[in-house]
XYZ file of N, CA, C and O in Angstrom:
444
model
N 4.826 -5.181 21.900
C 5.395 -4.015 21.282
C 5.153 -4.056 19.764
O 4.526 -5.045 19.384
N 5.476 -3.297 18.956
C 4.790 -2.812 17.798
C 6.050 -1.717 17.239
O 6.920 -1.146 17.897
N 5.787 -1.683 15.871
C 7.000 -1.060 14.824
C 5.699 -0.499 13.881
O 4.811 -1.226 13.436
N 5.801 0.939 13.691
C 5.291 1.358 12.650
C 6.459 2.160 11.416
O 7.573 2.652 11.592
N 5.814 2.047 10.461
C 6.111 2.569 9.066
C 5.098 3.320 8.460
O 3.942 3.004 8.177
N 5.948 4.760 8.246
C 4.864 5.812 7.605
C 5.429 6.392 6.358
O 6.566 6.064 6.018
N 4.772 7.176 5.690
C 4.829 8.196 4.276
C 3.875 9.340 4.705
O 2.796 9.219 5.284
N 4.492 10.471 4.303
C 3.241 11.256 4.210
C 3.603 12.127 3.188
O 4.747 12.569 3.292
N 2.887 12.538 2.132
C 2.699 13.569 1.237
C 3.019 15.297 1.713
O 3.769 16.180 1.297
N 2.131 15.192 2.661
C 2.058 16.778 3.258
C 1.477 16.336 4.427
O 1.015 15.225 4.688
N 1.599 17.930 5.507
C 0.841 17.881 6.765
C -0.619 17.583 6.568
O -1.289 17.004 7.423
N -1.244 18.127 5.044
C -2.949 17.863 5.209
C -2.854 16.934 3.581
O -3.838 17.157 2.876
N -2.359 16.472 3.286
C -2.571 15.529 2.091
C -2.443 14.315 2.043
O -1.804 14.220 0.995
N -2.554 13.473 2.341
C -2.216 11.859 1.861
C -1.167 11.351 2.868
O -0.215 12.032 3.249
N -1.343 10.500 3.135
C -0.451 9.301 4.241
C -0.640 8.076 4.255
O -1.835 7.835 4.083
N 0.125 6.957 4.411
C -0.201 6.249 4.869
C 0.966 5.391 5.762
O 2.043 5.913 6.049
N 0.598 3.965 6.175
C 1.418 3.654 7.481
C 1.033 2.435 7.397
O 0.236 2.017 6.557
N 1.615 1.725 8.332
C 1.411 0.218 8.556
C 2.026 -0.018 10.011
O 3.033 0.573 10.399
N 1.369 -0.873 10.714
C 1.954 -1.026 12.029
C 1.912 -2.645 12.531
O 0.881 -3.220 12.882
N 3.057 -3.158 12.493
C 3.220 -4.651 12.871
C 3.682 -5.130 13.737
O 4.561 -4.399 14.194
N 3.542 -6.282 14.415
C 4.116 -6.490 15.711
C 5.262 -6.946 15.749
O 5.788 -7.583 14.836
N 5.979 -6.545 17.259
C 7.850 -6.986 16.856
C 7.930 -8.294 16.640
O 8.792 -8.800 15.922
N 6.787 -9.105 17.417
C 6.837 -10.834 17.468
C 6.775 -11.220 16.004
O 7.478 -12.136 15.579
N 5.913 -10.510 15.192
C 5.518 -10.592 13.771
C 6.969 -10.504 12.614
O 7.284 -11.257 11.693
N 7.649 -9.200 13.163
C 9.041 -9.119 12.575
C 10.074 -9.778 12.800
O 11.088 -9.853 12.105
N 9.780 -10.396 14.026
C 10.862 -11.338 14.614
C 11.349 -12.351 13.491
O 12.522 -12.620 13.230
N 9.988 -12.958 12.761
C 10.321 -13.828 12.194
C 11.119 -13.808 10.732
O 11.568 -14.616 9.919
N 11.009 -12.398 10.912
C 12.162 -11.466 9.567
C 13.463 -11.589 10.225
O 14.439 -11.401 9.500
N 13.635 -11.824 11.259
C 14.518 -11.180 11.819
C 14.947 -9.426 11.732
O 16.007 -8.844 11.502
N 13.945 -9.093 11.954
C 13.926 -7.593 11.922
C 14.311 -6.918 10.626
O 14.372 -5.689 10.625
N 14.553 -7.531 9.625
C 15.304 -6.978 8.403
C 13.867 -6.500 7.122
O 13.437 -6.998 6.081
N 13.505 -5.158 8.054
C 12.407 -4.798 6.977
C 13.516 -3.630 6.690
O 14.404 -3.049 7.313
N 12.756 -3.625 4.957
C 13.066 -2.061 3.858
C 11.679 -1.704 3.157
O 11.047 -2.259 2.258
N 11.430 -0.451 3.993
C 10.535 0.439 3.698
C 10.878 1.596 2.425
O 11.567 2.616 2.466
N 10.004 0.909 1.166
C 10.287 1.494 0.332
C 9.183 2.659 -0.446
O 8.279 2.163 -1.117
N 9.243 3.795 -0.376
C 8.458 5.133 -0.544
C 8.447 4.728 -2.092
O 9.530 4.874 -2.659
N 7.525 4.305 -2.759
C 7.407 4.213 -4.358
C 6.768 5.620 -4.777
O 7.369 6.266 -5.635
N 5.814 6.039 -4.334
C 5.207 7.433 -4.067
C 4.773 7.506 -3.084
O 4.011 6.699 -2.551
N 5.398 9.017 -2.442
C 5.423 9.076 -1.171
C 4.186 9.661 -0.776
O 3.551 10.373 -1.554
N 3.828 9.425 0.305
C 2.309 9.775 0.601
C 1.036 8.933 -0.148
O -0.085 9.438 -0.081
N 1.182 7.923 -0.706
C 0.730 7.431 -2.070
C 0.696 5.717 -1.924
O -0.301 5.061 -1.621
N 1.779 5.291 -2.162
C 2.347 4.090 -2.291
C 3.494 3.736 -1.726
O 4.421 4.537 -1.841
N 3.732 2.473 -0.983
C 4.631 1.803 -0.220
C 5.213 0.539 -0.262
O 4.125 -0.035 -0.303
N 5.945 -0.300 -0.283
C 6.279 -1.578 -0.234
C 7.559 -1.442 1.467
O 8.481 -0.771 1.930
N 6.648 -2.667 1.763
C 7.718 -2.630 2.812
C 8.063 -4.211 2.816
O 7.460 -5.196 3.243
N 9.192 -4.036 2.209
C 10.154 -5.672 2.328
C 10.733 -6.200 3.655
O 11.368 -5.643 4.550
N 10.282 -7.510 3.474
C 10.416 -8.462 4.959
C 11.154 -9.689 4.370
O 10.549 -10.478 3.645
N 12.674 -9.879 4.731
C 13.432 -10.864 3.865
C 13.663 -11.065 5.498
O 13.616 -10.219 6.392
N 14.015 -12.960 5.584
C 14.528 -13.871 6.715
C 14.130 -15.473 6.992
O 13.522 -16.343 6.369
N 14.632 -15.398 7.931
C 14.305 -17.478 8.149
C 13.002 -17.354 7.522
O 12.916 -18.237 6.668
N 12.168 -16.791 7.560
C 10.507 -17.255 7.336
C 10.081 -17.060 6.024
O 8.902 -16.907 5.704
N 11.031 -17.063 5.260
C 11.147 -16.686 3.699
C 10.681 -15.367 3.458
O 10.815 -14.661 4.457
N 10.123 -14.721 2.367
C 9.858 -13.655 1.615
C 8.710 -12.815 1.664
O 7.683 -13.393 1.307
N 8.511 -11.056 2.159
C 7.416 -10.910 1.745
C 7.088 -9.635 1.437
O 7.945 -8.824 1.788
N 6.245 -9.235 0.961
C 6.213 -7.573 0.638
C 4.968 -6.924 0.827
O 3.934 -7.346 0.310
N 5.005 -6.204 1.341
C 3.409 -5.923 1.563
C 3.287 -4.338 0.817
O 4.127 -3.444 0.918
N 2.323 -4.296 0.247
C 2.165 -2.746 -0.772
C 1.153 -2.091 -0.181
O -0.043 -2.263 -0.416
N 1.836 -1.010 0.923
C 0.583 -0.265 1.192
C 0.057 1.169 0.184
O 0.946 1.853 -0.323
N -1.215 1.491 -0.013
C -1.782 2.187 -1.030
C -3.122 3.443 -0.808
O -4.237 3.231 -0.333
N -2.719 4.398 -1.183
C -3.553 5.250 -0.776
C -3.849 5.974 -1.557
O -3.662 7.092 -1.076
N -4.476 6.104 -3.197
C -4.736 6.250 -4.406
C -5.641 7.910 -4.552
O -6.747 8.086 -4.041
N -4.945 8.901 -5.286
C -5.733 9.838 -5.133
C -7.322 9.760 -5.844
O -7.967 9.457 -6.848
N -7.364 10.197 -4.708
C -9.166 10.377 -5.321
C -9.931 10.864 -6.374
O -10.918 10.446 -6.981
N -8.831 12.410 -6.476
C -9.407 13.048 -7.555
C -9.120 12.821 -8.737
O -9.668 13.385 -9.685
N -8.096 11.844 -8.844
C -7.343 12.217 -10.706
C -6.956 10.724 -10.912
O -6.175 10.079 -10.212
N -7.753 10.226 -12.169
C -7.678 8.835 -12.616
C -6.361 8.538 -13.261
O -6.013 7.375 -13.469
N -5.481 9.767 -13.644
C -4.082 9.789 -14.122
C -3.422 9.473 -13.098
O -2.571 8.592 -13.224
N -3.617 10.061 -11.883
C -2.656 10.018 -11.011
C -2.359 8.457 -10.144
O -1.354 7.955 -9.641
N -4.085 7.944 -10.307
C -4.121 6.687 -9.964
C -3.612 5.613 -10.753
O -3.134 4.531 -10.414
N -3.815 6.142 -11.912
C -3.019 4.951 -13.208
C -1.244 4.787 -12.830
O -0.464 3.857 -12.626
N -1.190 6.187 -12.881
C 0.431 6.315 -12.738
C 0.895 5.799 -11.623
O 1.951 5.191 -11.795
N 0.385 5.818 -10.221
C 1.093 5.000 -9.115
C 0.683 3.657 -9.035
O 1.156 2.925 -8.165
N -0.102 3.276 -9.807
C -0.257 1.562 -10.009
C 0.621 1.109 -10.770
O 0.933 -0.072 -10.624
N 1.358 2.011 -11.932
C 2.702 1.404 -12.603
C 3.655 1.767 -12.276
O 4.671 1.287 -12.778
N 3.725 2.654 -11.405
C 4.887 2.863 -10.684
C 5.332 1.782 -9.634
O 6.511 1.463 -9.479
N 4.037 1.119 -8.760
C 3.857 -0.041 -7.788
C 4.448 -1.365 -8.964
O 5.523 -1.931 -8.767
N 3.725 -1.636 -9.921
C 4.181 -2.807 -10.759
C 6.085 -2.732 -10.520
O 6.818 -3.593 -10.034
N 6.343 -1.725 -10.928
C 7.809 -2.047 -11.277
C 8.705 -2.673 -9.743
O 9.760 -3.297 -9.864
N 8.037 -2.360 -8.274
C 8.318 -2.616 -7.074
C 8.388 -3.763 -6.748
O 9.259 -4.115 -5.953
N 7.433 -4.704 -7.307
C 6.777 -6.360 -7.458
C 7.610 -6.649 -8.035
O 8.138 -5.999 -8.937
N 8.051 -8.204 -7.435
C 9.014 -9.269 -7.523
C 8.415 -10.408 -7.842
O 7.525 -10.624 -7.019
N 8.478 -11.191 -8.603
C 8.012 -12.305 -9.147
C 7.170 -12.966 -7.919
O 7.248 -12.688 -6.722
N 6.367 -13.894 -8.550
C 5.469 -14.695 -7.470
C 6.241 -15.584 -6.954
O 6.130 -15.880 -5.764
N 7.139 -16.152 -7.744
C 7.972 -17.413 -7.538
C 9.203 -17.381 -6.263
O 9.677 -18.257 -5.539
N 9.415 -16.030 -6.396
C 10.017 -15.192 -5.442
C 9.587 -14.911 -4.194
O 10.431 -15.346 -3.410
N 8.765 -14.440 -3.669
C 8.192 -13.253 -3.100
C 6.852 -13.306 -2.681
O 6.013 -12.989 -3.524
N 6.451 -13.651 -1.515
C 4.439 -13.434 -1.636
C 4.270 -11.664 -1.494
O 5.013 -10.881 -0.902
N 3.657 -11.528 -1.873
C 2.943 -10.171 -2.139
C 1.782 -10.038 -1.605
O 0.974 -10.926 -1.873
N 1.326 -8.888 -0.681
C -0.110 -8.700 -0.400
C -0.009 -6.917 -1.048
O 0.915 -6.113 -0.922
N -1.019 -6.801 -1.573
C -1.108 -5.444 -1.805
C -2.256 -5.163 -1.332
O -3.239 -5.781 -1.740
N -2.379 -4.097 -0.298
C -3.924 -3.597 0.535
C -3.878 -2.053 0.454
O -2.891 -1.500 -0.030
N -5.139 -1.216 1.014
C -5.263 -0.208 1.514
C -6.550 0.691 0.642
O -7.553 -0.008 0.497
N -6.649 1.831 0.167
C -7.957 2.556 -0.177
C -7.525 2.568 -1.875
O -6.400 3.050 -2.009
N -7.969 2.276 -2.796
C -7.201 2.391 -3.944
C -8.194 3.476 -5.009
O -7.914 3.648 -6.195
N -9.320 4.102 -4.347
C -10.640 5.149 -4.751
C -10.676 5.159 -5.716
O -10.258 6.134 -6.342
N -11.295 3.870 -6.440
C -11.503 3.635 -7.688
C -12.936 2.171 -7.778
O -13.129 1.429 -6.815
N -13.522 2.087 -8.738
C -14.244 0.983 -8.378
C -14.198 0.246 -10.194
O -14.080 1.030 -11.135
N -14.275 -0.845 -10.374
C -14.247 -1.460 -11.436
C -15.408 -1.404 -12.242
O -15.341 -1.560 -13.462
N -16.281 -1.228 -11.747
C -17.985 -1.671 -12.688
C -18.741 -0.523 -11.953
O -18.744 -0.478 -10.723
N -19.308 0.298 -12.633
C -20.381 1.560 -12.018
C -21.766 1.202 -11.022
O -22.625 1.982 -10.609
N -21.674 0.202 -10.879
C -22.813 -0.621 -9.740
C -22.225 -0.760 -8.451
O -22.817 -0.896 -7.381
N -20.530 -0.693 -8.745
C -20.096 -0.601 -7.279
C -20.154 0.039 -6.288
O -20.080 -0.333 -5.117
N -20.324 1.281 -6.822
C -20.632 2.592 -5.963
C -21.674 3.058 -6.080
O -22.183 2.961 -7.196
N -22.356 3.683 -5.115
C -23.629 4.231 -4.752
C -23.383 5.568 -4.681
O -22.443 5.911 -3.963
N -24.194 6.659 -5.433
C -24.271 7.607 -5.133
C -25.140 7.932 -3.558
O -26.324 7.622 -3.429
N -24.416 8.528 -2.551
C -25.040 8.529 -0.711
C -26.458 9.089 -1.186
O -27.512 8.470 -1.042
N -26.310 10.589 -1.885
C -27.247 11.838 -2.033
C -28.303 11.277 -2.684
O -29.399 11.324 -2.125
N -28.180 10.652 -3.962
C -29.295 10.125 -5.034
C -29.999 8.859 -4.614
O -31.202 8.596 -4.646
N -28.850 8.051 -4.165
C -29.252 6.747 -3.977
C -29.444 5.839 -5.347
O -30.054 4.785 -5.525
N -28.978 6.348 -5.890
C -28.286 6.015 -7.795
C -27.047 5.165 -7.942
O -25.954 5.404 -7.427
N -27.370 4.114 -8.732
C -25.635 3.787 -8.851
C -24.654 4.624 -9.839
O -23.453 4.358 -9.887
């Protein structure tokens, strides 16, 4: 069996979700908090129990607007709990690339 956690923005805009197994939560003892940082956008879903600490940041970064992506990455910072605390995984599409070689233009075949 299986537990999902969702956000969605709108019926046609942005979502995202995470789906984990109950055996997986067990070891939370079931005590997750699904937290909407931006909804449709950004997620933390806290897993506190016997198996110590963990948070996982799910992320779904708009595509079109480098503001909008800046802004829910510091909005995510303030969600994060010390390392010393807390393991942290942060995953998902974040539509951005660091160095202009990362991406390929499909059409040109240009970086």
């Amino acid at each position: 069996m299986y537990t999902s956690f969702w956000s969605h923005l709108s019926k046609r805009k942005a979502g995202i979700g995470i789906i984990l197994s109950n055996s997986f939560l067990s070891r939370f003892g079931f005590k997750a908090n699904w937290i909407e940082v931006v909804p449709g956008r950004v997620c933390v879903l806290r897993l506190r129990g016997h198996c110590g600490s963990l948070d996982l940041a799910v992320c779904y970064l708009d595509a079109s607007s480098s503001s909008e992506r800046i802004d829910a990455c510091s909005k995510l910072t303030r969600f994060l709990e010390p390392a010393s605390e807390v393991l942290t995984m942060v995953f998902g599409d974040f539509n951005f690339v660091e160095h202009e070689v990362d991406r390929i233009d499909k059409a040109s075949g240009k970086w």
